[in-house]
Structures are given as C-alpha cells and as structure tokens.
Amino acid sequence: MSGRKPRSTATGRVTMQEVAKAAGTSMISVSRAFRDSAMVSPELAARIKEAAAALGYVPDRAASALASARSMNVAVVIPSLTNTVFVEMLAGIDEILSPQGYQMITATSFYAPAEELRLLRGLLAFRPDGVLLTGIDHLPETLKLLTSSARPAVHMMELNNQPGSYSVGFSQEEGGAAIARHFVERGYKKIGFVAAQLDPRTLARGSGFRQALEAAGLGAPRELMVPERSSIALGATLLDRMLAAYPDTDAVFFCNDDLAQGALFRCQRRGIAVPGQVALAGFNDLPASACTTPALSSVATPRYQIGREAAKMLLELMAGRVPASFRLDLGFTLNIRETS
Amino acid sequence: MSGRKPRSTATGRVTMQEVAKAAGTSMISVSRAFRDSAMVSPELAARIKEAAAALGYVPDRAASALASARSMNVAVVIPSLTNTVFVEMLAGIDEILSPQGYQMITATSFYAPAEELRLLRGLLAFRPDGVLLTGIDHLPETLKLLTSSARPAVHMMELNNQPGSYSVGFSQEEGGAAIARHFVERGYKKIGFVAAQLDPRTLARGSGFRQALEAAGLGAPRELMVPERSSIALGATLLDRMLAAYPDTDAVFFCNDDLAQGALFRCQRRGIAVPGQVALAGFNDLPASACTTPALSSVATPRYQIGREAAKMLLELMAGRVPASFRLDLGFTLNIRETS
DNA sequence: GCCACCCATGTTAGCGCTAACAGCGCCATA
DNA sequence: TATGGCGCTGTTAGCGCTAACATGGGTGGC
C-alpha cells in the first residue's frame, strides 16, 4: 500500500546524512536543528524539518549517546510494580523528566538488594545521565558501583544522612510514631502491630511505633510480622490471627493500608465494631481509605511529590548544579478518621 | 575512598578495548564472551570475566545497538500509570522480557491518541526491536509510523481483526454484555450504566452492555457518562447522581471497579441496601472487590496474562518466527458475588 | 600424507551521530 | 579602509561496539 521507504544505508534506516542531502546542507546542521533549532537560521531549520518529515527520519539515540557523552536516560529502580506507592512515585518522576527530554529506564527489584545490584548494573549499560533508587538500604557493592559509575544519584522514600548522598522522602519512623502517639492519646492500651512485606521502610515504621509506645509508658505492642507480600486478603487473615491470639486487643496499627483495609473489611463481615471493639489504623492513605465506612485512619505519604522532587533534584545534579538541599524531607500527614 | 578508576579513553569509561588488553586477547573475543560465552573457550571466557570484573567494566548498549542493529529494547506505550490494570500488564510484560535480556522502554499517553503518536516517535529513537501498544484505536499516523518503522508490534487489551496486526486481549463488549445478561437473569428491570474516563475500552463495555439489554427486550439503560478520570471518590458521587435522577434504579453497572467500589462505599454510608434496594456490578475485579461486605460482583480481566502473552508473542515476532495466532483471546471471568 | 573441514580467535571497516575546531561573510568600530 | 568580532555553516575525527570476513591449527577420511 505504501511507497518504498527511501533508503541508502546498509541498515535501511533513514539517516541524518540523507536528510542533510535532501535539505541541501550538512549533517551537523541537521543535528543542530534537531537538538536546538536556535542553533541554525530559521530558514535552514524549516528546510531541514521539512526534509526530515518527508523522509520519515527518526533520530537514533544510540548513535547520539555514543557521539556525545549524554544519553538523556535516567535509570530508575523500584521494588515493585504492584504496589501503587512506587508506581505513583514513578508517575511523579516521569512528569518532571519527560518534558525535559529525559527517558526513564525502569527496573523492578522485587525488594531484593542483590537483584537491585544486578539491575543497576544492567541499567548502567544505558549510560544513564542520572540514577534514581528506592530506599537507602543498598548492598555495599551497589554503592560502590554507583560511585564508580560517577553518575549523580538520588535516593527516594527514605532520608539519608550520609555525606555526598542525596535523598528525598520522609521519616518512616516518625510516621509510625505518629500513629502510636495517636493511639495513646485516645486511651488505647492493648495495642497491636501487624506487618507484612518486611522491607526496610516497614521495619522503620514498626520501630518508630514501638519506641513511641514505650516512651508513653506502654509496653511493647503485640506483634504479628510475616514476610509475605502485603494484600487486602492478607490483612483480613492477619486481623483474625491477631484477635485469636489476643482477643482483648483494642487498637491495631497495620504497616500499610492494604492490610488495614483488609482488616476493616473482615471486621465488617464478622460484625466487629470499629473502633468500638477494636480501633484500626493504616499507612500510606490509599484513595479507598477515606471512603470506607468507618473511614480508615492513616498516614498520608507524599509519594507522588517524592517522585517529582527527586526528579527535580536529579535534574539539578545532572546540570552540574548543587541542589538547594541534599536531604529533602517532604513529611507526612496523619489523617485521623473514624476507625480510631 | 576507592583507588583511581582505570581509564585511558577520552570519556573516562572502561572500554572493551581495555578489558581485551588486560585479558591478553582481542576486543571481539570480549564481545563474544559477554554476549554468549559459548562462543569462546571456557578458559578465555574466565580470563575475560575476571579482567572485566577487576576493571569494573560496564558494557555500552548504545555502542552495541549501533554496531549490531539489535537494541534489545522494547517500546511500550500505556495510557496511564495510575490505573493498576495497565501497571499489572506492564509487570506481566517485564516478567517475560527481562529474563530474555530485553529492556522495556515505557511511556504514558494519558489516554490521548495524539500524545501516543508523539511518544511512539520518541520511543522509536531507541530503535526498539519490538513495540507494544495499548488498545487498537490509534491515529492513522501512528499506524503509518509503525509500519514504516518495520518493527514487529503487538496490541494489548483489545482484539483486532486487521490482517497483519497482532493482538492479545479479550472482548470488552462481551464483558459488558455478560453483566447485562446477569442483571436480566436476576430479574432487574430499571438498570443503569455509569462510566468515566471514556476511553475506547470503556465505551466498548458500554455498548456491549447496551446491546445485550436490548436483545433481552429491556430498553436502553439509564446512563451517566463523564469524561473525568475514574476514582473511588467519583464512584460515590456518580451513585448519588444516578439515584437522584432515577430513584427507582434497581441495578447499576459501573464501567470499572474503582467506580463500583466508591458506589458501594457510598451505599454503606447512606444505608442503602445492596443488593436489596440497588444491585451493583463493576469491571476488572480489583483485589478489594472480593473483600468488601457485600462482596462486589465484577468481571475479572486477565491483564497480567495479557502482558505476559503479548510479550511472548512479540518475542516470537522479534525472532522472525510466526506466532501460533495473530489474535489471542484470553477471555474474562464473570465473578458474581453479593452485590447483585 | 594430503586436503577438506571445523573450531577458536583475530583483523578490518563501519554503525549514525556529535565535539571541536575551522571557515566565511557581514557589520560595527576606529 | 582596515580590523575585530559575531553568527552561521561546514569538515574532520572519533564515540564503543559488532558483522563479516580472514587466519591458524587441529582432526579425520581416504
């Protein structure tokens, strides 16, 4: 149906060379017109654009990256694609990087530090101009690889105090502590903590929660910690197990909203009064949490903003500038609702 | 803290040349050892790996892509990162492609066909070995660009009958129709349809739903269709609006589970009996839907499998083979639960 | 004992683009 | 009218890697 593609090179692609010939100019002018049309005269730019469109020219980033030192790629490693928290962060990153011409190259570590190292090695083959990693707990080799790559990097979600290290996030400990203080304030005494997917952030929330309870003179919480992936269904199961083990529990902090929502749904089904018999609180404040009846108390985390700010910080670093801060605390919001 | 990086090239990177020298061999052997170590003798391979590790060599995909015509990249365009359906599909794709050494290069079109075209153009600059697109409704220019790029492509989520076009998905119309038939079977008469984010798939569900109702002798449903992004909160609002406009409505099909869950939550809050006063059904069967009380009826869609199968099909095409089928229908499951 | 063949390895010549450095013409200034 | 500077355009030389074609030494058949 379509005419033959113009081609002269071995690979059959339309190259800059051909565009140059068609526009009656040199390759370098085509290159300049595409990268920043202000570098050539308006007439030449127009002629080049026209010739390129007519030929169906598509630039080759690989060749460009090879010839210049810039790839316009940013490597991003997140633990999981099935956790909205990280995906929203990704959306924030892309929203900032994409308009600047940068392409995210992402990989999923499944929460495994060794896998993160392997993935980073693979992503560095793209010669990214910058790197975005989730969390601050990495294998020593990962850190070494990062320094030896000489690429600017920003860590997301948690805050880092290491000199020379950049991070954007909030204090997970403080988030956990905020829930604890809220429970104490409300007068709950027999308090439980339920966690799954025991990644560093989950553990940090737990330790903040625990410390705040102790500081308030309450002993250690009843704990239920399982390594499995968090899910709504698991939250229901874990609520059952917690109440079976400690029937008099009057408040439970779930390390994330998936678990907390599952627990709330289970209470609804079993006819357990919330917060009458047992109070519930979660973490992350997923959209559903504000809509359930009773509405779920949760710690709202700024993951979308973290993505945006981390991307902005990386942009600064990639431009060779020094960011305003090397450690950006975006905080969190304690949303007390009806379950506590 | 670490010693100086070995370097001799202008860019300061450790190159294959240096690895070759250190291993006492030629570049091509290093290249072969890295791509398929069976191409060199075991001893040489070991020596090369060792030298590479000692020098901290990281291969350069840009150079490789330029020299070989294969980029080992796959371009993926999805409408949104904030809709789990597409993200789960992405996870399925990555699970298949990643072990084969392919890197996904993704972009988000925000449901805009013109944006999709722009993004595809950008992604083609990566010279991907294959392309994965969401849906079958594309701009004519997008299709033209796709053919002129001469890259194998697979369309996901919907099914396509165009000759020469590959697709993996299920019939959205049939999904909508299944809900309609279920409502009819249960004896509901005053039926409503609520939709948001009016993308082609949403509209297809609606038209399937409508046709099946008519086929059953029921007239057109009461409809509420808004262009805004779907969300749980919007589902609550739309339920209110539907019941305000048609108080006697006895069953409502929401075009996705976000809306349906929001509606259910709103019914819980307002004390509206579900399904006693009004029956509810959604689409996609998100994890929460099975856990609410009453549990939500929904059409379970195989988005994760779609991602996997589309990736497998693309793998076949990229290998120059002909896939078993050019149109893979993965079907759906109607999960009747308590809301209807 | 010669030759075809095969395996492991090496040499050469780019892939498509851009950095770096020329040129060239034109205008403002002395 | 000479001089310097500026804005635009062009030439040259790679960036790091791999395809394609050598090369060299061993093996087996007759």
XYZ file of C-alpha atoms in Angstrom, chain A:
340
model
C 0.000 0.000 0.000
C 2.736 2.496 0.857
C 5.576 3.505 -1.431
C 9.065 2.250 -0.890
C 10.885 3.817 2.013
C 13.822 5.975 0.972
C 16.961 4.103 1.903
C 20.566 4.059 1.026
C 22.399 2.776 4.087
C 23.063 -0.842 4.790
C 20.599 -0.961 7.630
C 17.753 0.541 5.678
C 17.193 3.353 8.109
C 16.806 6.932 7.015
C 19.859 8.683 8.384
C 20.811 12.199 9.147
C 23.083 12.065 6.129
C 20.102 11.597 3.839
C 18.152 14.357 5.497
C 21.154 16.627 5.020
C 21.382 15.785 1.350
C 17.652 16.315 0.832
C 17.796 19.661 2.617
C 20.936 20.669 0.723
C 23.037 21.065 3.837
C 25.458 19.195 6.062
C 24.817 16.582 8.732
C 25.908 18.827 11.531
C 23.259 21.395 10.668
C 20.610 18.685 10.757
C 21.958 17.608 14.106
C 21.803 21.151 15.403
C 18.342 21.771 14.016
C 17.040 18.719 15.864
C 18.730 19.399 19.167
C 18.115 23.126 19.331
C 16.739 24.810 16.264
C 18.030 28.178 17.526
C 21.488 26.994 16.524
C 20.668 27.315 12.845
C 18.922 30.011 10.857
C 15.120 29.819 10.776
C 15.074 29.134 7.032
C 17.554 26.283 7.260
C 15.679 24.836 10.237
C 12.439 24.871 8.300
C 14.041 23.248 5.256
C 15.567 20.548 7.444
C 12.352 19.810 9.333
C 10.549 19.537 6.040
C 13.085 17.180 4.521
C 13.114 15.063 7.684
C 9.341 14.783 7.726
C 9.225 13.897 4.032
C 11.776 11.137 4.503
C 10.266 9.898 7.754
C 13.525 10.457 9.584
C 13.742 9.139 13.146
C 16.875 10.166 15.058
C 18.982 7.463 16.641
C 19.553 7.939 20.348
C 22.139 5.204 20.454
C 24.321 6.997 17.951
C 23.702 10.280 19.683
C 24.594 8.875 23.074
C 27.738 7.355 21.666
C 28.922 10.506 19.985
C 28.114 12.810 22.845
C 28.571 11.987 26.464
C 24.874 12.402 27.210
C 22.313 9.661 26.847
C 19.281 11.594 28.094
C 18.356 8.450 30.008
C 17.665 8.179 33.695
C 17.853 4.796 35.399
C 15.136 4.111 37.967
C 14.946 1.118 40.285
C 11.794 0.472 42.314
C 10.983 -2.550 44.480
C 7.658 -3.436 42.918
C 5.212 -2.539 40.190
C 2.261 -3.995 42.045
C 2.485 -1.535 44.917
C 0.755 1.705 43.945
C 3.026 3.682 46.214
C 6.035 3.116 43.967
C 4.073 3.450 40.775
C 2.728 6.834 41.832
C 6.294 7.833 42.589
C 7.212 6.699 39.080
C 4.410 8.827 37.661
C 5.808 11.829 39.537
C 9.302 11.198 38.210
C 8.117 10.853 34.639
C 6.069 14.009 34.872
C 9.225 16.001 35.604
C 11.767 14.194 33.460
C 9.736 13.634 30.340
C 9.223 17.324 29.440
C 12.975 17.816 29.769
C 13.590 15.165 27.151
C 14.792 12.503 29.554
C 13.586 8.937 29.233
C 13.120 6.815 32.334
C 14.614 3.342 32.087
C 12.999 1.353 34.880
C 13.595 -1.960 36.560
C 11.904 -3.807 39.415
C 13.956 -5.351 42.204
C 11.172 -7.294 43.969
C 12.560 -5.944 47.252
C 15.778 -7.944 46.868
C 19.029 -5.996 47.370
C 21.032 -8.488 45.302
C 18.570 -8.136 42.475
C 18.818 -4.364 42.784
C 22.569 -4.616 42.248
C 22.110 -6.816 39.196
C 19.505 -4.474 37.760
C 21.596 -1.390 38.364
C 24.484 -3.000 36.542
C 22.172 -3.661 33.619
C 20.779 -0.147 33.648
C 24.245 1.401 33.715
C 24.754 -0.162 30.281
C 22.408 2.572 29.095
C 24.974 5.115 30.314
C 22.204 6.994 32.130
C 22.888 10.622 32.964
C 21.432 10.007 36.422
C 20.166 7.298 38.727
C 17.111 7.129 40.990
C 16.993 4.408 43.636
C 14.305 3.464 46.123
C 15.312 3.451 49.758
C 18.633 3.956 51.415
C 19.488 0.359 52.220
C 21.656 -0.986 49.460
C 24.342 -3.601 49.177
C 27.873 -2.217 49.642
C 28.585 -3.342 46.076
C 25.618 -1.334 44.857
C 27.019 1.776 46.485
C 30.454 1.059 45.078
C 29.029 0.548 41.605
C 27.160 3.808 41.962
C 30.261 5.799 42.899
C 32.406 4.163 40.275
C 29.775 4.958 37.655
C 30.236 8.631 38.530
C 26.555 9.247 37.832
C 24.533 11.581 40.064
C 22.050 9.609 42.145
C 19.077 10.414 44.343
C 17.540 8.053 46.877
C 13.787 8.139 47.305
C 11.252 7.436 50.064
C 13.641 7.478 52.993
C 16.060 10.097 54.248
C 19.762 9.651 54.281
C 22.395 11.434 56.328
C 25.416 10.094 54.517
C 27.547 12.966 53.276
C 27.588 13.167 49.500
C 24.344 11.259 49.272
C 21.105 12.839 48.072
C 17.683 11.785 49.288
C 14.044 12.844 49.083
C 11.454 11.314 51.367
C 10.164 11.430 54.880
C 10.835 9.749 58.182
C 9.179 6.347 58.248
C 9.950 6.095 61.985
C 8.147 9.352 62.663
C 5.157 8.106 60.701
C 4.921 5.007 62.852
C 5.434 7.086 65.975
C 2.613 9.438 64.994
C 0.155 6.548 64.938
C 1.441 5.337 68.311
C 1.006 8.751 69.904
C -2.470 8.999 68.453
C -3.425 5.600 69.927
C -2.017 6.654 73.301
C -3.870 9.936 73.214
C -7.136 8.132 72.508
C -6.526 5.969 75.537
C -5.947 2.618 73.873
C -3.868 0.262 75.999
C -3.820 -3.162 74.378
C -2.142 -2.249 71.185
C -1.079 -4.451 68.284
C 1.263 -4.052 65.330
C 0.788 -6.039 62.133
C 3.256 -6.049 59.283
C 3.943 -7.936 56.069
C 6.467 -7.471 53.278
C 9.164 -6.705 55.806
C 11.194 -4.237 53.792
C 13.318 -1.535 55.466
C 10.509 1.002 55.370
C 8.035 -1.341 57.013
C 10.548 -2.152 59.721
C 11.288 1.520 60.279
C 7.603 2.257 60.798
C 7.412 -0.581 63.274
C 10.392 0.591 65.234
C 9.095 4.165 65.369
C 5.731 2.851 66.534
C 7.325 0.673 69.206
C 9.594 3.398 70.530
C 6.763 5.898 70.828
C 4.653 3.389 72.742
C 7.493 2.745 75.138
C 8.127 6.448 75.526
C 4.472 6.758 76.552
C 4.952 4.172 79.230
C 3.098 1.409 77.415
C 4.982 -1.817 76.948
C 5.825 -3.483 73.673
C 2.869 -3.983 71.311
C 1.508 -7.376 70.362
C 3.228 -8.076 67.094
C 2.387 -10.095 64.034
C 5.007 -9.865 61.331
C 5.014 -12.030 58.223
C 7.351 -11.840 55.231
C 4.670 -12.397 52.597
C 3.571 -9.772 50.124
C 1.004 -7.369 51.537
C -2.513 -7.622 50.210
C -6.049 -6.874 51.268
C -6.772 -10.567 51.655
C -3.724 -10.996 53.878
C -4.896 -8.101 56.057
C -8.126 -9.968 56.738
C -6.246 -13.118 57.691
C -3.851 -11.263 59.937
C -6.681 -9.490 61.747
C -8.190 -12.869 62.504
C -4.874 -14.170 63.765
C -4.243 -11.130 65.924
C -7.658 -11.302 67.563
C -7.371 -15.054 68.003
C -4.044 -14.667 69.799
C -5.021 -11.566 71.792
C -8.837 -11.261 71.923
C -8.715 -8.161 74.100
C -6.689 -6.077 71.647
C -8.219 -2.609 71.433
C -6.168 -0.983 68.659
C -4.054 -2.264 65.786
C -1.576 -0.444 63.555
C -1.166 -2.083 60.169
C 2.067 -1.213 58.376
C 0.154 -0.271 55.246
C -3.345 0.472 54.022
C -3.751 -2.735 52.058
C -3.545 -4.736 55.252
C -5.624 -2.227 57.198
C -8.393 -2.204 54.593
C -8.456 -5.992 54.557
C -8.742 -5.965 58.344
C -11.549 -3.429 58.247
C -13.443 -5.451 55.652
C -13.045 -8.516 57.816
C -14.386 -6.641 60.846
C -17.381 -5.539 58.810
C -18.033 -9.125 57.849
C -17.554 -10.522 61.340
C -19.605 -7.766 62.885
C -16.750 -6.487 64.993
C -17.347 -2.857 65.939
C -14.680 -0.490 64.683
C -13.497 1.420 66.607
C -15.873 0.248 69.369
C -14.240 -3.091 69.945
C -11.008 -2.540 68.095
C -9.503 0.573 66.549
C -7.619 0.324 63.240
C -5.010 2.461 61.534
C -3.017 2.049 58.347
C -0.199 3.708 56.446
C 0.040 5.469 53.054
C -3.563 6.650 52.877
C -4.682 4.972 49.680
C -7.718 6.520 47.975
C -10.159 3.890 49.266
C -9.267 4.593 52.890
C -11.190 7.859 53.025
C -14.309 6.225 51.554
C -14.877 3.128 53.650
C -17.390 3.090 56.497
C -15.984 3.709 59.009
C -13.323 5.706 57.153
C -9.813 4.459 57.842
C -7.279 6.458 59.840
C -3.955 6.524 58.031
C -0.682 8.330 57.490
C -0.767 10.071 54.120
C 2.587 9.788 52.375
C 3.705 12.149 49.616
C 4.989 9.508 47.183
C 3.917 11.436 44.110
C 5.690 14.550 45.367
C 8.708 12.467 46.301
C 8.955 11.334 42.684
C 8.667 14.881 41.428
C 11.134 16.387 43.870
C 13.657 13.596 43.446
C 13.481 14.102 39.688
C 13.980 17.853 40.118
C 16.933 17.283 42.398
C 18.457 14.876 39.899
C 17.906 17.419 37.126
C 19.935 19.915 39.149
C 22.705 17.391 39.716
C 22.775 16.370 36.072
C 23.088 20.018 35.097
C 26.170 20.188 37.303
C 24.497 22.449 39.814
C 24.289 21.942 43.554
C 20.707 21.318 44.740
C 19.296 23.560 47.445
C 19.424 20.644 49.840
C 20.868 17.157 49.803
C 18.151 15.775 52.025
C 14.603 16.846 51.320
C 12.055 15.919 53.974
C 8.569 16.065 52.495
C 6.882 14.966 55.708
C 3.568 13.163 56.025
C 0.063 13.882 57.248
C -1.711 11.991 59.974
C -5.305 11.596 58.817
C -7.385 10.621 61.793
C -10.712 9.307 60.594
C -13.364 7.058 62.025
C -11.574 3.759 62.668
C -9.678 5.111 65.662
